[in-house]
PDB file of C-alpha atoms in Angstrom:
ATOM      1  CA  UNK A   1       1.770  13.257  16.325  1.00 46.00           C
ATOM      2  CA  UNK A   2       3.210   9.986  15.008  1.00 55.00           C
ATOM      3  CA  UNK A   3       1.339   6.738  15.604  1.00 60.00           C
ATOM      4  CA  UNK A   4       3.418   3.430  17.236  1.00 62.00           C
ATOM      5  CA  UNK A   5       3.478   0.260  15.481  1.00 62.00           C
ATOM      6  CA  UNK A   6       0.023  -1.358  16.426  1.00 69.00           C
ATOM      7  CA  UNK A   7      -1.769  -3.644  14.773  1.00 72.00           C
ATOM      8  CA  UNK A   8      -4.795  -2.861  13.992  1.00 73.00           C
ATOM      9  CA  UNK A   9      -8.532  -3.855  14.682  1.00 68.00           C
ATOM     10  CA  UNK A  10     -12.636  -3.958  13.182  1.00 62.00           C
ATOM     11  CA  UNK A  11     -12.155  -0.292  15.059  1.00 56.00           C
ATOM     12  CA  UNK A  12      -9.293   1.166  13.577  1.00 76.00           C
ATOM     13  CA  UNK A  13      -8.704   0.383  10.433  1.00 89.00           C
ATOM     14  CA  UNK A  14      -5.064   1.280   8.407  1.00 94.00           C
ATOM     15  CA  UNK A  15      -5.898   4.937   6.742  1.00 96.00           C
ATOM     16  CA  UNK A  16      -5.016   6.107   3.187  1.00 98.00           C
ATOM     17  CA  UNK A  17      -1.135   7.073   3.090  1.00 98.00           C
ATOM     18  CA  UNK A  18      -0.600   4.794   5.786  1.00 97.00           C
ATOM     19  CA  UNK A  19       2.612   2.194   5.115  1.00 97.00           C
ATOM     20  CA  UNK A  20       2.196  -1.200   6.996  1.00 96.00           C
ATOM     21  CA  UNK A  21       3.763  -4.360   7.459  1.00 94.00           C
ATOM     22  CA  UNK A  22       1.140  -7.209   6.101  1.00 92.00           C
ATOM     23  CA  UNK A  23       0.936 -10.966   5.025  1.00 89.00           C
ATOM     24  CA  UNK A  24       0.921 -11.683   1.150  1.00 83.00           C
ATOM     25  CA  UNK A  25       1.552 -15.264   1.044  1.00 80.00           C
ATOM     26  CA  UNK A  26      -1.352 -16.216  -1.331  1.00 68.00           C
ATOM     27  CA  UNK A  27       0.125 -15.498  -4.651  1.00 55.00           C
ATOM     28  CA  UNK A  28       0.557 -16.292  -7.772  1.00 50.00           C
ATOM     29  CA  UNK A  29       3.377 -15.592 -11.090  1.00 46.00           C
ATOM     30  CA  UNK A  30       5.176 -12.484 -10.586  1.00 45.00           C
ATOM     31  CA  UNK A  31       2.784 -11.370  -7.156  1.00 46.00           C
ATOM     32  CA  UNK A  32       4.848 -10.093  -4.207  1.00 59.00           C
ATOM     33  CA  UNK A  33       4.492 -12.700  -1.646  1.00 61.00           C
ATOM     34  CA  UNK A  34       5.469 -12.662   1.774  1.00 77.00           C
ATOM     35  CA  UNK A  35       5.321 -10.575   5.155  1.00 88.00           C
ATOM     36  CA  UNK A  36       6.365  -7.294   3.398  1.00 92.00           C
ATOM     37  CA  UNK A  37       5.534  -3.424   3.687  1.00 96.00           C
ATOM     38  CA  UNK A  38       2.641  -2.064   2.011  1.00 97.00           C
ATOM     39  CA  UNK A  39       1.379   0.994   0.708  1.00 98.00           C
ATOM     40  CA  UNK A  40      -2.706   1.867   1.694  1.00 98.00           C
ATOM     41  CA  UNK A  41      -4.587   3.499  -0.996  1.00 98.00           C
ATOM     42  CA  UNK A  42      -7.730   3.103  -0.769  1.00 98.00           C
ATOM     43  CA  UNK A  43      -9.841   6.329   1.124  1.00 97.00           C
ATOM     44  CA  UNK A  44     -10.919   6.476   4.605  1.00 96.00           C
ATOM     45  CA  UNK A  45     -14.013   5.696   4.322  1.00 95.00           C
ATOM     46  CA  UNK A  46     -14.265   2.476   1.810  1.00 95.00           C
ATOM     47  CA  UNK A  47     -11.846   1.305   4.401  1.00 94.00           C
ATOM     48  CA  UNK A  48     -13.867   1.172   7.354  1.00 89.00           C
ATOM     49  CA  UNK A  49     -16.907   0.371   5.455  1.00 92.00           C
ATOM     50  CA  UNK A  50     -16.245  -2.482   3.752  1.00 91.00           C
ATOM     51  CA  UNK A  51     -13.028  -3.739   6.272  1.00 87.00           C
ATOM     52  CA  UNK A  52     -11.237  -4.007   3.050  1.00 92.00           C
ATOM     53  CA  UNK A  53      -8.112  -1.962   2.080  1.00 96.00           C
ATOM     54  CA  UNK A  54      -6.649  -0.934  -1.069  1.00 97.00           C
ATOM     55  CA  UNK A  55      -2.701  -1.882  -1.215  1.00 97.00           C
ATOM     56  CA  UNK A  56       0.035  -1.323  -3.353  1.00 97.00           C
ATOM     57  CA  UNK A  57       3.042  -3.732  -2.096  1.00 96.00           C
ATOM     58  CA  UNK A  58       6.469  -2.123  -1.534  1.00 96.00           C
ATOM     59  CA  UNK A  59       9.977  -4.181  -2.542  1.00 94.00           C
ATOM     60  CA  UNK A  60      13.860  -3.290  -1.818  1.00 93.00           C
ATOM     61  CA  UNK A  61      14.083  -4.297  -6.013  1.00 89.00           C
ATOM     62  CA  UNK A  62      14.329  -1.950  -8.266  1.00 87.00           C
ATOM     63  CA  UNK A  63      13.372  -2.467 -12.094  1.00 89.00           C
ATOM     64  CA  UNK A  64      13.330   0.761 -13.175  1.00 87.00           C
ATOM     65  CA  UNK A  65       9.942   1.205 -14.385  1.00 89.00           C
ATOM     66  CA  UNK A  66       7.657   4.176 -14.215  1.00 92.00           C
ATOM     67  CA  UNK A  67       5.141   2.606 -12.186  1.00 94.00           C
ATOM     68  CA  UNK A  68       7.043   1.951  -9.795  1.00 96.00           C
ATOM     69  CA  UNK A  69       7.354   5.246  -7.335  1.00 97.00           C
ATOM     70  CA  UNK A  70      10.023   5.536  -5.026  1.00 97.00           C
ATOM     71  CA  UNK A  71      10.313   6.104  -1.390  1.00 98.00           C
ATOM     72  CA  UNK A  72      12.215   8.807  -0.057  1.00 97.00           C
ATOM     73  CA  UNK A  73      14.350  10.071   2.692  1.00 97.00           C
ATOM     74  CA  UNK A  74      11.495  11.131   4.313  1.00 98.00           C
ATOM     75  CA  UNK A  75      10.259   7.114   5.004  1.00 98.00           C
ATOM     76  CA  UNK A  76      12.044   4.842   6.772  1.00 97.00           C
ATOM     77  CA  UNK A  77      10.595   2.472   5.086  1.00 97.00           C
ATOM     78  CA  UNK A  78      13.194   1.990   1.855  1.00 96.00           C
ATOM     79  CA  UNK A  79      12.312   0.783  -1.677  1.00 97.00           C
ATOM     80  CA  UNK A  80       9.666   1.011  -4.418  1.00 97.00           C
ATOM     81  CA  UNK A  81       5.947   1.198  -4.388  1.00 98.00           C
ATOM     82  CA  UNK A  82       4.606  -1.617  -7.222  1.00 96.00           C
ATOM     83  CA  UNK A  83       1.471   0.586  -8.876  1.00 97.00           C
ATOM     84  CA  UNK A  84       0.734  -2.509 -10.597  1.00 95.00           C
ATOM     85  CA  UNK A  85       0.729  -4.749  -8.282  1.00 93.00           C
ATOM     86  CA  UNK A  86      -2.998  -3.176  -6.380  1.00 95.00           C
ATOM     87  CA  UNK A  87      -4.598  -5.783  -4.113  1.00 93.00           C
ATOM     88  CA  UNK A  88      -7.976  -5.495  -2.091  1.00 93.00           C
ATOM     89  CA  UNK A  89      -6.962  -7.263   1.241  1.00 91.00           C
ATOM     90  CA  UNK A  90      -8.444  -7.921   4.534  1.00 92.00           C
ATOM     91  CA  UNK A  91      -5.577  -5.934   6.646  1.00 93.00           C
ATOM     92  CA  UNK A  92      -6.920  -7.555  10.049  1.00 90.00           C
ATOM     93  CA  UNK A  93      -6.827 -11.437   8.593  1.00 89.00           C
ATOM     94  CA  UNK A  94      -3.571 -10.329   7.291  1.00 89.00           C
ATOM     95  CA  UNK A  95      -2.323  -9.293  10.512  1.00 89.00           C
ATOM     96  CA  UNK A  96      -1.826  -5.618   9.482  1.00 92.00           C
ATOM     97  CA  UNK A  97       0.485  -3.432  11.858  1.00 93.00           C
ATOM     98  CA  UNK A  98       1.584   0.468  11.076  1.00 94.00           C
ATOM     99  CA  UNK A  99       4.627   1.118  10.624  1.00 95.00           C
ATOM    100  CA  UNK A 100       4.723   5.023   9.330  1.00 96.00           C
ATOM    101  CA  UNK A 101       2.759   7.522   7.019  1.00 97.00           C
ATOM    102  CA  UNK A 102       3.552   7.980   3.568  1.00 98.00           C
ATOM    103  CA  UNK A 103       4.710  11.932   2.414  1.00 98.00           C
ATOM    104  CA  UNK A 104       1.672  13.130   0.764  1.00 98.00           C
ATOM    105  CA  UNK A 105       3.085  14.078  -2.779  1.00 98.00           C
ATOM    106  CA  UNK A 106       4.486  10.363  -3.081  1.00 98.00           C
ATOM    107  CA  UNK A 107       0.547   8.956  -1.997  1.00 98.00           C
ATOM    108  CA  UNK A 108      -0.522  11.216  -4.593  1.00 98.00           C
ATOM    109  CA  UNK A 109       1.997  10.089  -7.472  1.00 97.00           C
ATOM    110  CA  UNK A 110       0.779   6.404  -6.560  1.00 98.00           C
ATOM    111  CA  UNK A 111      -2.962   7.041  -6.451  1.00 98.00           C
ATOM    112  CA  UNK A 112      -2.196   9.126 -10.200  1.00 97.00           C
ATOM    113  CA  UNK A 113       0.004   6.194 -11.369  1.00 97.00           C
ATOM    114  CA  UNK A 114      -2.796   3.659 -10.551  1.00 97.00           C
ATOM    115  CA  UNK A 115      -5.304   5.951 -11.703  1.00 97.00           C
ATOM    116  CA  UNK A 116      -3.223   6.191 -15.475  1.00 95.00           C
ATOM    117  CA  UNK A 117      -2.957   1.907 -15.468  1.00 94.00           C
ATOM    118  CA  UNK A 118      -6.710   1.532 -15.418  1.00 93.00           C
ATOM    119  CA  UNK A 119      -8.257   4.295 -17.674  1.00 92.00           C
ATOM    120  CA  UNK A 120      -9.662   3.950 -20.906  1.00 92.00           C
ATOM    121  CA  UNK A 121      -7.749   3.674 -23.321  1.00 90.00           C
ATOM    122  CA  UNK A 122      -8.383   6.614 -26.365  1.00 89.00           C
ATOM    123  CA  UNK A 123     -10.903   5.033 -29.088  1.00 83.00           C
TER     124      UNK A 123
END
């Protein structure tokens, strides 16, 4: 069953896979800034423990670059998700509101993608 646009609350927080719409206006340098769509990567239940979300932003621009995963046909959401652009936000402060779920295989890419950016490197 698909979920409305909603914004959400201290009770339901946004879920992993979940693409909202949410306020990045404090940045800095190259950041993504702006009311924009976001992708939600952190699990379930970091989310409602802490009231903090994982995010990857998502942008219309397209560099090109292998960390960058695109959306599909399957989204109506259009564009790129920016693995290397990961922010822990407060999605209710932010004013957070769903606007679709993310195909599975492309949350899975991202989460492997951000995964590959932080590992060691070989000694």
């Amino acid at each position: 069953m698909a979920r409305s646009a909603t914004r959400y609350t201290r009770v339901h927080m946004p879920r992993q896979g979940d693409i909202v719409r949410i306020d990045f206006s404090s940045q800095d340098g190259h950041e993504q800034k702006g009311y924009r769509p976001a992708l939600i990567i952190s699990r379930n239940q970091y989310n409602e423990r802490a009231s903090t979300v994982v995010a990857c932003p998502i942008t219309r621009t397209r560099k090109g670059l292998p960390i960058h995963m695109d959306l599909d046909e399957r989204t109506n959401t259009q564009g790129v998700v920016l693995c290397d652009q990961v922010r822990a936000i407060d999605p209710i402060a932010r004013g957070a509101v769903f606007i679709e779920s993310c195909p599975p295989d492309i949350l899975a890419d991202v989460v492997d993608t951000v995964i590959g950016l932080v590992e060691l490197d070989p000694l």
